CSV table of C-alpha atoms and ligand atoms in Angstrom, one decimal:
chain,number,residue,atom,x,y,z
A,4,MET,CA,41.5,7.2,48.3
A,5,LYS,CA,37.8,7.9,48.4
A,6,GLY,CA,35.8,6.9,51.5
A,7,SER,CA,32.7,4.8,51.7
A,8,GLU,CA,30.4,5.3,48.7
A,9,ASN,CA,27.6,6.5,50.9
A,10,LEU,CA,29.7,9.1,52.7
A,11,ASP,CA,30.9,12.0,50.7
A,12,ILE,CA,34.0,12.4,52.8
A,13,GLU,CA,37.5,11.9,51.4
A,14,ILE,CA,39.5,9.5,53.4
A,15,ILE,CA,43.3,9.8,53.3
A,16,LYS,CA,45.0,6.7,54.5
A,17,TYR,CA,48.5,6.4,56.0
A,18,GLY,CA,50.5,3.5,57.3
A,19,THR,CA,52.6,5.3,59.9
A,20,ILE,CA,52.2,9.0,60.6
A,21,THR,CA,53.3,11.4,63.3
A,22,SER,CA,49.8,12.3,64.3
A,23,THR,CA,46.6,12.4,62.3
A,24,ASN,CA,45.5,15.5,64.2
A,25,ALA,CA,48.8,17.3,63.5
A,26,CYS,CA,48.5,16.3,59.8
A,27,ALA,CA,44.9,17.6,59.6
A,28,LYS,CA,46.0,20.9,61.2
A,29,GLU,CA,48.7,21.2,58.5
A,30,PHE,CA,46.3,20.5,55.7
A,31,LEU,CA,43.9,23.1,57.0
A,32,LYS,CA,46.5,25.8,57.7
A,33,SER,CA,48.2,25.3,54.3
A,34,CYS,CA,44.7,25.3,52.6
A,35,GLU,CA,45.7,21.9,51.0
A,36,ARG,CA,42.3,20.6,52.1
A,37,THR,CA,39.0,22.0,53.5
A,38,ALA,CA,36.4,20.2,55.6
A,39,PRO,CA,35.1,17.6,55.3
A,40,PHE,CA,37.9,15.0,55.1
A,41,CYS,CA,39.3,12.2,57.3
A,42,ILE,CA,42.8,11.0,57.9
A,43,ILE,CA,43.3,7.4,59.1
A,44,ALA,CA,46.6,5.8,60.2
A,45,ASP,CA,47.7,2.3,61.4
A,46,LYS,CA,50.3,3.7,63.7
A,47,GLN,CA,51.3,7.1,65.1
A,48,THR,CA,54.8,8.1,66.3
A,49,GLY,CA,53.8,11.4,67.8
A,50,GLY,CA,50.2,10.9,68.9
A,51,TYR,CA,49.0,13.3,71.6
A,52,GLY,CA,45.9,13.7,73.8
A,53,GLN,CA,44.5,16.3,76.1
A,54,ALA,CA,46.9,19.0,77.2
A,55,GLY,CA,49.5,17.7,74.6
A,56,ARG,CA,50.0,14.6,76.7
A,57,ARG,CA,51.8,11.8,74.8
A,58,TYR,CA,49.3,9.2,73.5
A,59,TYR,CA,50.8,5.7,72.9
A,60,CYS,CA,49.8,4.6,69.4
A,61,PRO,CA,51.3,1.2,68.3
A,62,GLN,CA,50.3,-0.8,65.2
A,63,GLY,CA,47.0,-2.5,65.8
A,64,GLY,CA,45.0,0.5,66.6
A,65,LEU,CA,42.7,2.9,64.8
A,66,TYR,CA,43.9,6.5,64.7
A,67,MET,CA,41.7,8.9,62.9
A,68,SER,CA,41.0,12.6,62.6
A,69,LEU,CA,37.7,13.6,61.0
A,70,VAL,CA,37.5,17.2,60.0
A,71,LEU,CA,34.1,18.8,59.9
A,72,SER,CA,33.0,22.4,59.4
A,73,GLU,CA,31.5,24.0,62.5
A,74,LYS,CA,28.2,24.1,60.8
A,75,SER,CA,28.0,20.3,60.8
A,76,PHE,CA,29.4,19.9,64.3
A,77,GLU,CA,27.5,22.4,66.5
A,78,TYR,CA,27.4,20.9,69.9
A,79,LYS,CA,27.7,22.5,73.3
A,80,PHE,CA,29.6,19.4,74.5
A,81,ALA,CA,31.4,18.5,71.3
A,82,ALA,CA,33.9,16.1,73.0
A,83,GLY,CA,31.0,14.4,74.8
A,84,PHE,CA,29.1,13.9,71.5
A,85,ALA,CA,32.2,12.4,69.9
A,86,ALA,CA,32.8,10.1,72.9
A,87,VAL,CA,29.2,8.9,72.8
A,88,CYS,CA,29.5,8.1,69.0
A,89,VAL,CA,32.7,6.1,69.6
A,90,ALA,CA,31.3,4.3,72.6
A,91,LYS,CA,28.1,3.4,70.6
A,92,VAL,CA,30.2,1.9,67.8
A,93,ILE,CA,32.4,-0.1,70.1
A,94,SER,CA,29.3,-1.4,72.0
A,95,ARG,CA,27.9,-2.6,68.7
A,96,PHE,CA,31.1,-4.5,67.9
A,97,VAL,CA,31.8,-5.9,71.3
A,98,THR,CA,29.3,-8.7,71.9
A,99,ASP,CA,31.0,-10.7,74.6
A,100,GLY,CA,29.5,-8.9,77.6
A,101,ARG,CA,32.3,-6.4,78.2
A,102,GLN,CA,31.0,-3.0,79.2
A,103,VAL,CA,31.9,0.2,77.3
A,104,THR,CA,32.0,3.2,79.5
A,105,ILE,CA,33.2,6.8,79.2
A,106,LYS,CA,35.5,8.3,81.8
A,107,TRP,CA,34.9,12.0,82.0
A,108,ILE,CA,35.9,13.8,79.8
A,109,ASN,CA,37.1,11.9,76.9
A,110,ASP,CA,38.4,8.4,77.8
A,111,ILE,CA,36.7,5.3,76.4
A,112,ASN,CA,37.0,2.3,78.7
A,113,LEU,CA,36.2,-1.3,78.2
A,114,ASP,CA,35.7,-3.1,81.6
A,115,SER,CA,37.6,-0.3,83.4
A,116,ARG,CA,40.7,-0.4,81.0
A,117,LYS,CA,41.2,2.5,78.7
A,118,ILE,CA,40.8,1.4,75.1
A,119,GLY,CA,40.6,4.8,73.4
A,120,GLY,CA,40.2,8.5,73.6
A,121,VAL,CA,38.9,11.6,71.8
A,122,LEU,CA,40.7,14.9,71.3
A,123,ILE,CA,38.9,17.8,69.6
A,124,GLU,CA,40.9,20.7,68.2
A,125,LYS,CA,39.7,23.7,66.2
A,126,VAL,CA,41.5,25.5,63.3
A,127,GLY,CA,39.5,28.5,62.0
A,128,THR,CA,36.0,27.2,61.5
A,129,ALA,CA,36.9,23.5,61.2
A,130,PHE,CA,36.7,21.0,64.0
A,131,ILE,CA,39.3,18.2,64.1
A,132,ILE,CA,37.8,15.2,65.8
A,133,GLY,CA,40.8,13.0,66.7
A,134,ILE,CA,40.0,9.4,67.8
A,135,GLY,CA,42.2,6.6,68.9
A,136,ILE,CA,41.1,3.1,69.6
A,137,ASN,CA,43.3,0.1,70.7
A,138,LEU,CA,41.9,-2.7,68.6
A,139,VAL,CA,44.4,-5.5,69.0
A,140,GLN,CA,47.6,-5.9,71.0
A,141,THR,CA,50.7,-6.2,68.7
A,142,GLU,CA,53.5,-5.5,71.2
A,143,ASP,CA,54.3,-5.5,74.9
A,144,ILE,CA,52.5,-2.7,76.8
A,145,PRO,CA,54.9,-0.1,78.2
A,146,CYS,CA,55.4,-0.5,82.0
A,147,ASP,CA,53.6,2.8,82.8
A,148,LEU,CA,50.4,1.6,81.0
A,149,LYS,CA,50.3,-2.0,82.3
A,150,GLY,CA,47.0,-2.6,84.0
A,151,LEU,CA,45.5,0.5,82.5
A,152,MET,CA,45.5,-0.1,78.8
A,153,GLY,CA,42.9,-2.5,77.2
A,154,PHE,CA,42.1,-3.7,73.7
A,155,VAL,CA,38.9,-4.3,71.8
A,156,ASP,CA,40.4,-7.7,70.7
A,157,THR,CA,38.6,-7.8,67.4
A,158,THR,CA,39.1,-9.5,64.0
A,159,LEU,CA,37.2,-6.7,62.3
A,160,PRO,CA,39.3,-4.3,60.2
A,161,ALA,CA,40.0,-0.8,61.6
A,162,ARG,CA,38.2,0.6,58.5
A,163,SER,CA,34.9,-0.9,59.7
A,164,PHE,CA,35.2,1.0,62.9
A,165,ALA,CA,36.2,4.1,61.1
A,166,ASP,CA,33.3,4.0,58.7
A,167,GLU,CA,30.8,3.4,61.5
A,168,ILE,CA,32.3,6.2,63.6
A,169,ILE,CA,32.1,8.6,60.6
A,170,ARG,CA,28.5,7.7,60.1
A,171,GLU,CA,27.6,8.3,63.8
A,172,LEU,CA,29.5,11.6,63.8
A,173,THR,CA,27.9,12.9,60.6
A,174,LEU,CA,24.5,11.4,60.2
A,175,LYS,CA,22.9,11.1,63.7
A,176,ILE,CA,22.0,14.6,64.8
A,177,LEU,CA,21.3,14.7,68.5
A,178,THR,CA,20.2,17.8,70.5
A,179,ASP,CA,22.5,19.0,73.2
A,180,GLU,CA,20.1,17.5,75.8
A,181,GLN,CA,20.2,14.1,74.1
A,182,VAL,CA,24.0,14.3,74.0
A,183,LEU,CA,24.1,14.9,77.7
A,184,THR,CA,21.6,12.1,78.4
A,185,GLU,CA,23.5,9.6,76.3
A,186,TYR,CA,26.8,10.7,77.7
A,187,LYS,CA,25.5,10.2,81.3
A,188,GLU,CA,24.4,6.7,80.4
A,189,TYR,CA,28.0,5.8,79.4
A,190,CYS,CA,29.7,7.9,82.1
A,191,GLY,CA,27.4,7.6,85.1
A,192,ILE,CA,28.6,10.6,87.1
A,193,ASP,CA,26.5,13.3,88.7
A,194,GLY,CA,27.0,17.0,88.3
A,195,LEU,CA,27.5,17.2,84.5
A,196,ASN,CA,26.4,20.4,82.8
A,197,ILE,CA,25.1,20.7,79.2
A,198,ASP,CA,28.5,21.9,78.0
A,199,GLY,CA,30.3,19.0,79.7
A,200,SER,CA,31.7,20.9,82.6
A,201,LEU,CA,31.4,19.2,86.0
A,202,SER,CA,29.9,20.8,89.1
A,203,VAL,CA,30.8,19.3,92.4
A,204,ILE,CA,28.1,20.1,95.1
A,205,ASP,CA,29.0,20.0,98.8
A,206,VAL,CA,26.8,18.5,101.5
A,207,ASN,CA,24.9,21.8,101.9
A,208,GLY,CA,24.0,21.7,98.2
A,209,LYS,CA,26.4,24.5,97.4
A,210,LEU,CA,28.7,24.5,94.5
A,211,ALA,CA,32.1,23.4,95.9
A,212,LYS,CA,34.1,23.3,92.6
A,213,LYS,CA,33.5,23.5,88.9
A,214,PHE,CA,35.8,21.6,86.5
A,215,SER,CA,36.0,23.0,82.9
A,216,ASN,CA,35.0,20.7,80.0
A,217,PHE,CA,38.5,21.1,78.4
M,315,BTN,C1,43.2,11.3,75.2
M,315,BTN,O1,43.1,10.2,75.6
M,315,BTN,O2,43.7,12.3,75.8
M,315,BTN,C2,42.8,11.6,73.8
M,315,BTN,C3,43.6,10.8,72.8
M,315,BTN,C4,43.2,11.1,71.4
M,315,BTN,C5,44.2,10.4,70.4
M,315,BTN,C6,43.9,10.6,69.0
M,315,BTN,S1,44.6,9.3,68.0
M,315,BTN,C7,44.2,10.2,66.6
M,315,BTN,C8,44.4,11.6,66.8
M,315,BTN,N1,45.8,12.0,66.6
M,315,BTN,C9,46.4,12.4,67.7
M,315,BTN,O3,47.6,12.7,67.8
M,315,BTN,N2,45.6,12.4,68.8
M,315,BTN,C10,44.2,11.9,68.3
């Protein structure tokens, strides 16, 4: 299926899939497709997040992987740029006063509950920008996620979110400094460096610890 007319990006749509990121990797490795393309699914059975951690992906969410060439996605803090794009789109659609924030590095929160996340992987020269958003609740939340997991609670179709996110990720070109500024507005922590790493300074102003951006 072809994507939005004004975006020249092929969109491949699945009902249920193991993982849109894993599928994108397979397409790239087998040369079945080259960037740009986007995979969207209604449900994932093997979704994963940072460090390969399991990412719960029931029906009612948006699960997408946008694949872009490194030329079109040159950011020092790539995960930060992607998180800002997702946060902006959700802020645009959530008009009931709930606050969208980013929890370093890649968690998207709505009023302190996690409603999404971003995972960026690279295959050759292509970036796979994996995004998950909990749009509506369709089943009971597993015990370990109760109190942590939130939902956008929207009547808008997942595709509207996907189209806007693709637009943000591809059309709005921010400098690395602007990415950092916008990220800080959503994240509100001190000590962030331009590449997204985090420096913790002690009371004497000395670097106490540096956390990597991945
Ligand atoms: C995280 O919270 O650690 C990031 C989660 C990213 C999940 C998305 S959902 C679409 C894509 N496919 C995956 O398997 N993971 C990413």
